[in-house]
Short mmCIF file of C-alpha atoms in Angstrom, two decimals:
data_model
loop_
_atom_site.label_atom_id
_atom_site.label_comp_id
_atom_site.label_asym_id
_atom_site.label_seq_id
_atom_site.Cartn_x
_atom_site.Cartn_y
_atom_site.Cartn_z
CA GLN A 248 127.84 97.01 81.51
CA VAL A 249 124.70 98.70 82.81
CA HIS A 250 122.84 100.85 80.30
CA LEU A 251 120.04 103.33 81.00
CA VAL A 252 117.45 104.74 78.61
CA GLU A 253 114.79 107.23 79.72
CA SER A 254 111.35 107.45 78.20
CA ALA A 255 110.22 110.66 76.57
CA GLY A 256 109.40 113.46 78.97
CA GLY A 257 106.68 115.90 78.14
CA SER A 258 104.95 119.18 78.74
CA VAL A 259 102.29 119.83 81.34
CA GLN A 260 100.63 122.73 83.08
CA ALA A 261 101.40 123.56 86.67
CA GLY A 262 99.55 121.23 89.02
CA GLY A 263 99.64 118.39 86.53
CA SER A 264 101.39 115.03 86.64
CA LEU A 265 103.94 113.12 84.58
CA ARG A 266 105.56 109.72 84.96
CA LEU A 267 109.10 109.12 83.78
CA SER A 268 110.45 105.66 83.06
CA CYS A 269 113.99 104.39 82.69
CA VAL A 270 114.82 101.02 81.15
CA VAL A 271 117.77 99.45 82.90
CA SER A 272 119.75 96.79 81.04
CA GLY A 273 122.80 94.86 82.11
CA PRO A 274 123.92 93.28 85.39
CA VAL A 275 122.20 95.46 88.02
CA THR A 276 123.20 93.76 91.25
CA ASP A 277 121.96 94.48 94.77
CA THR A 278 124.91 96.80 95.31
CA TYR A 279 123.55 99.34 92.82
CA THR A 280 121.70 102.43 93.93
CA MET A 281 119.67 104.13 91.21
CA GLY A 282 118.08 107.52 91.00
CA TRP A 283 116.79 110.53 89.13
CA PHE A 284 118.65 113.79 88.69
CA ARG A 285 117.82 116.98 86.84
CA HIS A 286 119.59 119.84 85.15
CA VAL A 287 117.93 123.23 85.07
CA ALA A 288 119.10 125.34 82.12
CA GLY A 289 121.04 128.38 83.24
CA LYS A 290 121.40 127.24 86.82
CA ALA A 291 124.83 127.55 88.36
CA PRO A 292 126.70 124.26 88.95
CA VAL A 293 126.31 122.83 92.43
CA GLY A 294 129.65 121.03 92.24
CA PRO A 295 132.92 121.17 90.36
CA LYS A 296 131.82 118.81 87.62
CA PHE A 297 128.07 118.60 87.55
CA SER A 298 125.15 120.95 87.42
CA ARG A 299 122.72 118.12 87.92
CA GLU A 300 120.84 118.10 91.20
CA GLY A 301 119.61 114.94 92.86
CA VAL A 302 115.85 114.45 92.83
CA ALA A 303 115.25 110.97 94.26
CA VAL A 304 117.24 107.77 94.79
CA ILE A 305 116.36 104.15 95.62
CA ASP A 306 118.36 101.09 96.63
CA ALA A 307 117.82 97.36 96.14
CA TRP A 308 115.65 97.19 99.27
CA ASP A 309 113.36 100.02 98.08
CA ARG A 310 114.76 102.47 100.60
CA THR A 311 114.40 105.96 99.18
CA ARG A 312 115.59 109.50 99.65
CA TYR A 313 114.20 112.70 98.13
CA ALA A 314 115.36 116.25 97.61
CA ASP A 315 113.48 118.62 99.90
CA SER A 316 112.08 120.45 96.88
CA VAL A 317 110.15 117.38 95.69
CA LYS A 318 109.18 115.64 98.92
CA GLY A 319 105.48 114.85 98.99
CA ARG A 320 105.13 115.45 95.24
CA PHE A 321 107.47 112.95 93.56
CA THR A 322 107.68 109.19 94.08
CA ILE A 323 110.53 106.97 92.91
CA SER A 324 109.95 103.25 92.38
CA GLN A 325 111.39 100.25 90.55
CA ASP A 326 110.30 96.88 89.26
CA SER A 327 111.19 93.87 91.44
CA ASN A 328 113.81 92.81 88.89
CA ARG A 329 115.26 96.36 88.90
CA HIS A 330 115.11 96.63 85.12
CA SER A 331 112.69 99.53 85.17
CA LEU A 332 112.96 102.69 87.23
CA TYR A 333 110.13 105.19 87.56
CA LEU A 334 109.55 108.73 88.76
CA GLN A 335 105.95 109.74 89.38
CA MET A 336 105.74 113.51 89.47
CA ASP A 337 102.57 115.10 90.84
CA ASN A 338 101.61 118.70 91.53
CA LEU A 339 104.30 119.85 89.14
CA LYS A 340 105.58 123.42 89.37
CA PRO A 341 107.25 125.60 86.71
CA GLU A 342 110.51 125.33 88.66
CA ASP A 343 110.47 121.57 88.00
CA THR A 344 111.21 122.32 84.35
CA ALA A 345 114.51 120.60 83.59
CA ILE A 346 116.24 117.80 81.75
CA TYR A 347 115.79 114.68 83.87
CA TYR A 348 118.36 111.89 83.95
CA CYS A 349 118.34 108.45 85.48
CA ALA A 350 121.60 107.21 86.94
CA ALA A 351 123.07 104.16 88.63
CA ASP A 352 126.09 103.59 90.84
CA ARG A 353 127.60 100.40 92.26
CA VAL A 354 128.99 101.92 95.45
CA ALA A 355 126.84 104.90 96.36
CA THR A 356 124.11 104.57 98.98
CA ILE A 357 120.90 106.54 99.25
CA GLY A 358 122.79 108.70 101.72
CA THR A 359 125.64 109.54 99.35
CA MET A 360 124.33 109.28 95.79
CA MET A 361 122.94 112.83 95.66
CA ASP A 362 126.26 114.33 96.76
CA PRO A 363 127.02 116.82 93.92
CA LEU A 364 130.74 116.03 94.21
CA ARG A 365 130.20 112.33 93.53
CA VAL A 366 131.03 110.90 90.11
CA LEU A 367 128.40 108.30 89.25
CA ASP A 368 128.95 105.17 87.16
CA VAL A 369 126.17 105.31 84.58
CA TRP A 370 123.86 107.99 83.19
CA GLY A 371 120.95 107.93 80.78
CA GLN A 372 120.72 110.38 77.90
CA GLY A 373 118.21 112.70 79.58
CA THR A 374 114.64 113.70 78.84
CA LEU A 375 113.03 117.14 78.90
CA VAL A 376 110.17 117.97 81.24
CA THR A 377 108.49 121.34 80.77
CA VAL A 378 105.96 122.75 83.23
CA SER A 379 104.08 125.85 82.16
CA PRO A 380 102.46 128.29 84.61
#
């Protein structure tokens, strides 16, 4: 059973940077795709079950995909053993304020994992990131 635990988020002023970490335990095989998602309080759901939007995903071969809203500002990465997942967030904006979650799925690819209709295998507990103007 794969288990995910995010590090504490934090508060920063607009233009600042934060790095999120996610400790991944359990049998993470090469079939797993992992990623970061976020939930913005008060935002309407983007799918029937989830109001979490995809931010960035990565597969076992370090192929990545980003949401358009974070391209060029956020970078997803992982340790070679895939037991740590990171999200480097630069040039943060107030609209990046959200609860951030790491997630993993055995079947999804980087092309499908951010589909809001997809039910993912494993989620972390979430961590709050606050960006002030």
